[in-house]
Amino acid sequence: MEFTEEKGRRSGSAGPAPRAVTACGIGPCRPHCIQRCAHLLPFSFIFGIQTLITNSLSFYLSSQITTIEKQFGISSTDSGLILAGNDIGFLLSVLFVSYLGHRVHIPRVLTICGFLFGLSGLLCSLPHFIFDGRSSIDEARKSDNERSDHFLCRADNLTMGLNCDQKEPQHYVSQSGWVVLYITLCYVIQGVAKSPRSPLGSVYLDSSTDKSKTGLYLAISTSFGIFGPFVALILGGVFGKIPVNLKPTTMTPEDSRWIGAWWVGFLLFGSLALVVSILVLMFPRTIPEPKSDGDESNETNDSSNGKSAPNDDFSVMEMLKAFPRVFKRLWKSKVYCLMVTSNSFTLFGTIGLNSFGPKYMENIFNIPPWKANSILGVQFLVTGSFGTFLGGFLVSRLKLARNNCVKMILILCGVSTVCQFVTVFLGCENHSVKKSPMAFPGSTCRCEDSDSLMVCSTEGVTFFSPCHAGCTNVTDNVYSGCQATEGPMLPGICDSGCPFLIPYLIVTTINILSITLRLVPMFNVLLRSLEDQDRSIGMGLHSFIMSLIVFLPAPIAYGKLFDNTCLTWKETCGSKGACHLYDIESMRFTLMSVNALLAAISFLITIPAFIFSQKEMRESENEQSIEITEPQTKTSPTSTSLTLPEK
């Protein structure tokens, strides 16, 4: 308490302390020319740009899953663990950060978080330079012909395999493990840096202006974040078409051996995060507000003294003792509990599949990674921005009460469930790949130990490798002299003419749109289902539960589902690496059926939530009608005194 009073005396004086609290700049450097930026509008834009960059950095890995798996020989389960690292860091720090609130210099904390984001992004690119990635980088540095020789059939009936005499199999296993651990730790750092962004940014915007403008500035800052996945996927597609070593090559992105420059994105987003964070550091602890002459000096001193001073006297023990009572009140709200449960099932399937969205499209529809990233980027932009805006517009324009919001969510859940069941049947058949030791009559090659490099003949037949096609020559990644066919062989799986890509995109766009339309109504339902004093902790508990049971395990679970559908694994010197060939029919039925089941459960849980919401609405209307009629029937002095002012 003594510290608070002394702090108030120092900041309440007419010295330079109040200017340091409300003036833009760093330390003693606070030029007059930049004081025009001491306003919520510039902060909203700069904070929004920081949110855009950090969201892009967090989502960027999803656009490079296939590339990183191929380069370092890791499985989809390992990729899911890396993606879950973000939420591990978030869970470790979110409760502590939420308690800080406005007790700290918020722009400085946001700056530190931005620096952590930028640093983790730069560190994520280091495996490209440190680890050899199961010889992928070494292979990328070779000429195209040297890189393709060991797939050929030789005259002595033996294929040219990778020489493993100088490296033990354990070397590759431990190396893959180190890569997974290293990138996971980098994403844990990102999760820690992510936790203060939403609560502290909201507190700063809300405490520095009148409440009527809080929504406007929050909308400006958060709208930038919607474009994060779009930017990550589009740039991921661009970098995916650049060779990993940045050198010219005759190999095309359609080649199954292609490794794009995935590390460039981490360098770009990491560097931008560092630069924008410096701009956030320029903002003061408190934004000055225009006030009347009578209140200006008093409110300036109050802001200088720190608005959180009374809260500092509230002990942690008292807060912990209050938790059981708060949770008991939350548990009594049936609508709140049911909607949180319903939302968890919806988000589990959404987050799980979106984490591997580009990889799913690559394998199901046989398209290169850059094309899958570009398609999903545009899809997320349209559905994310338009769906969220339209949902908020409908709630505001129609002035939907809680019961109507639940009804809207129920209808959209039904639409989403139908779309999920339709996607089970929208996919291609398994690729016909000739893989037997004698892939064609008269073969003179033994290809049991040949590496996988699927090639397509001019007749539209796919072979597991050039060896299986009996190819003996390669020039500019075109295989010739093949015993199985007269024409040349090109790397890649033959196009099967699958017609379901466009229908799949239409149905999934409707599905994602139905999910984003629910965001604002869901937020309103959760808020209106709680008492005023419980809304903050209720929303915080919702975020914590979603991170714990959805965002953390979903990527790991879906990564395991991907691995369960693998037909052929890459093996380097006896150790298993990335998957070469998937059973795409099994992949589609497994993943889409799980998503459809989760959507159906979410729909069924929303039904009793709607029933309870209607029941509570009728009870509330009955209570209000009773309160209105009671003053008319009572003639006590108390009732008379209450009705006189109305007359």
PDB file of C-alpha atoms in Angstrom, residues 11 28 66 78 87 114 229 257 274 294 346 354 375 379 430 478 543:
ATOM      1  CA  SER A  11       2.814  10.606 -10.725  1.00  0.00           C
ATOM      2  CA  PRO A  28      13.297  10.154 -22.588  1.00  0.00           C
ATOM      3  CA  THR A  66       3.992 -31.757 -46.459  1.00  0.00           C
ATOM      4  CA  ASP A  78       4.844 -35.497 -35.225  1.00  0.00           C
ATOM      5  CA  ASP A  87      -1.480 -24.156 -27.369  1.00  0.00           C
ATOM      6  CA  GLY A 114       5.913  -9.414 -30.432  1.00  0.00           C
ATOM      7  CA  PRO A 229      -4.617 -17.539 -42.422  1.00  0.00           C
ATOM      8  CA  ARG A 257      10.615 -34.929 -54.544  1.00  0.00           C
ATOM      9  CA  LEU A 274      10.190  -7.576 -34.746  1.00  0.00           C
ATOM     10  CA  GLY A 294     -13.306  20.607 -14.353  1.00  0.00           C
ATOM     11  CA  THR A 346     -17.554 -28.248 -33.587  1.00  0.00           C
ATOM     12  CA  ASN A 354      -7.787 -27.262 -40.971  1.00  0.00           C
ATOM     13  CA  ILE A 375      -7.221 -22.393 -53.006  1.00  0.00           C
ATOM     14  CA  GLN A 379     -11.590 -19.848 -49.343  1.00  0.00           C
ATOM     15  CA  ASN A 430      -7.284 -44.750 -54.928  1.00  0.00           C
ATOM     16  CA  VAL A 478      12.496 -37.029 -67.764  1.00  0.00           C
ATOM     17  CA  SER A 543     -11.101 -19.999 -23.943  1.00  0.00           C
TER      18      SER A 543
END
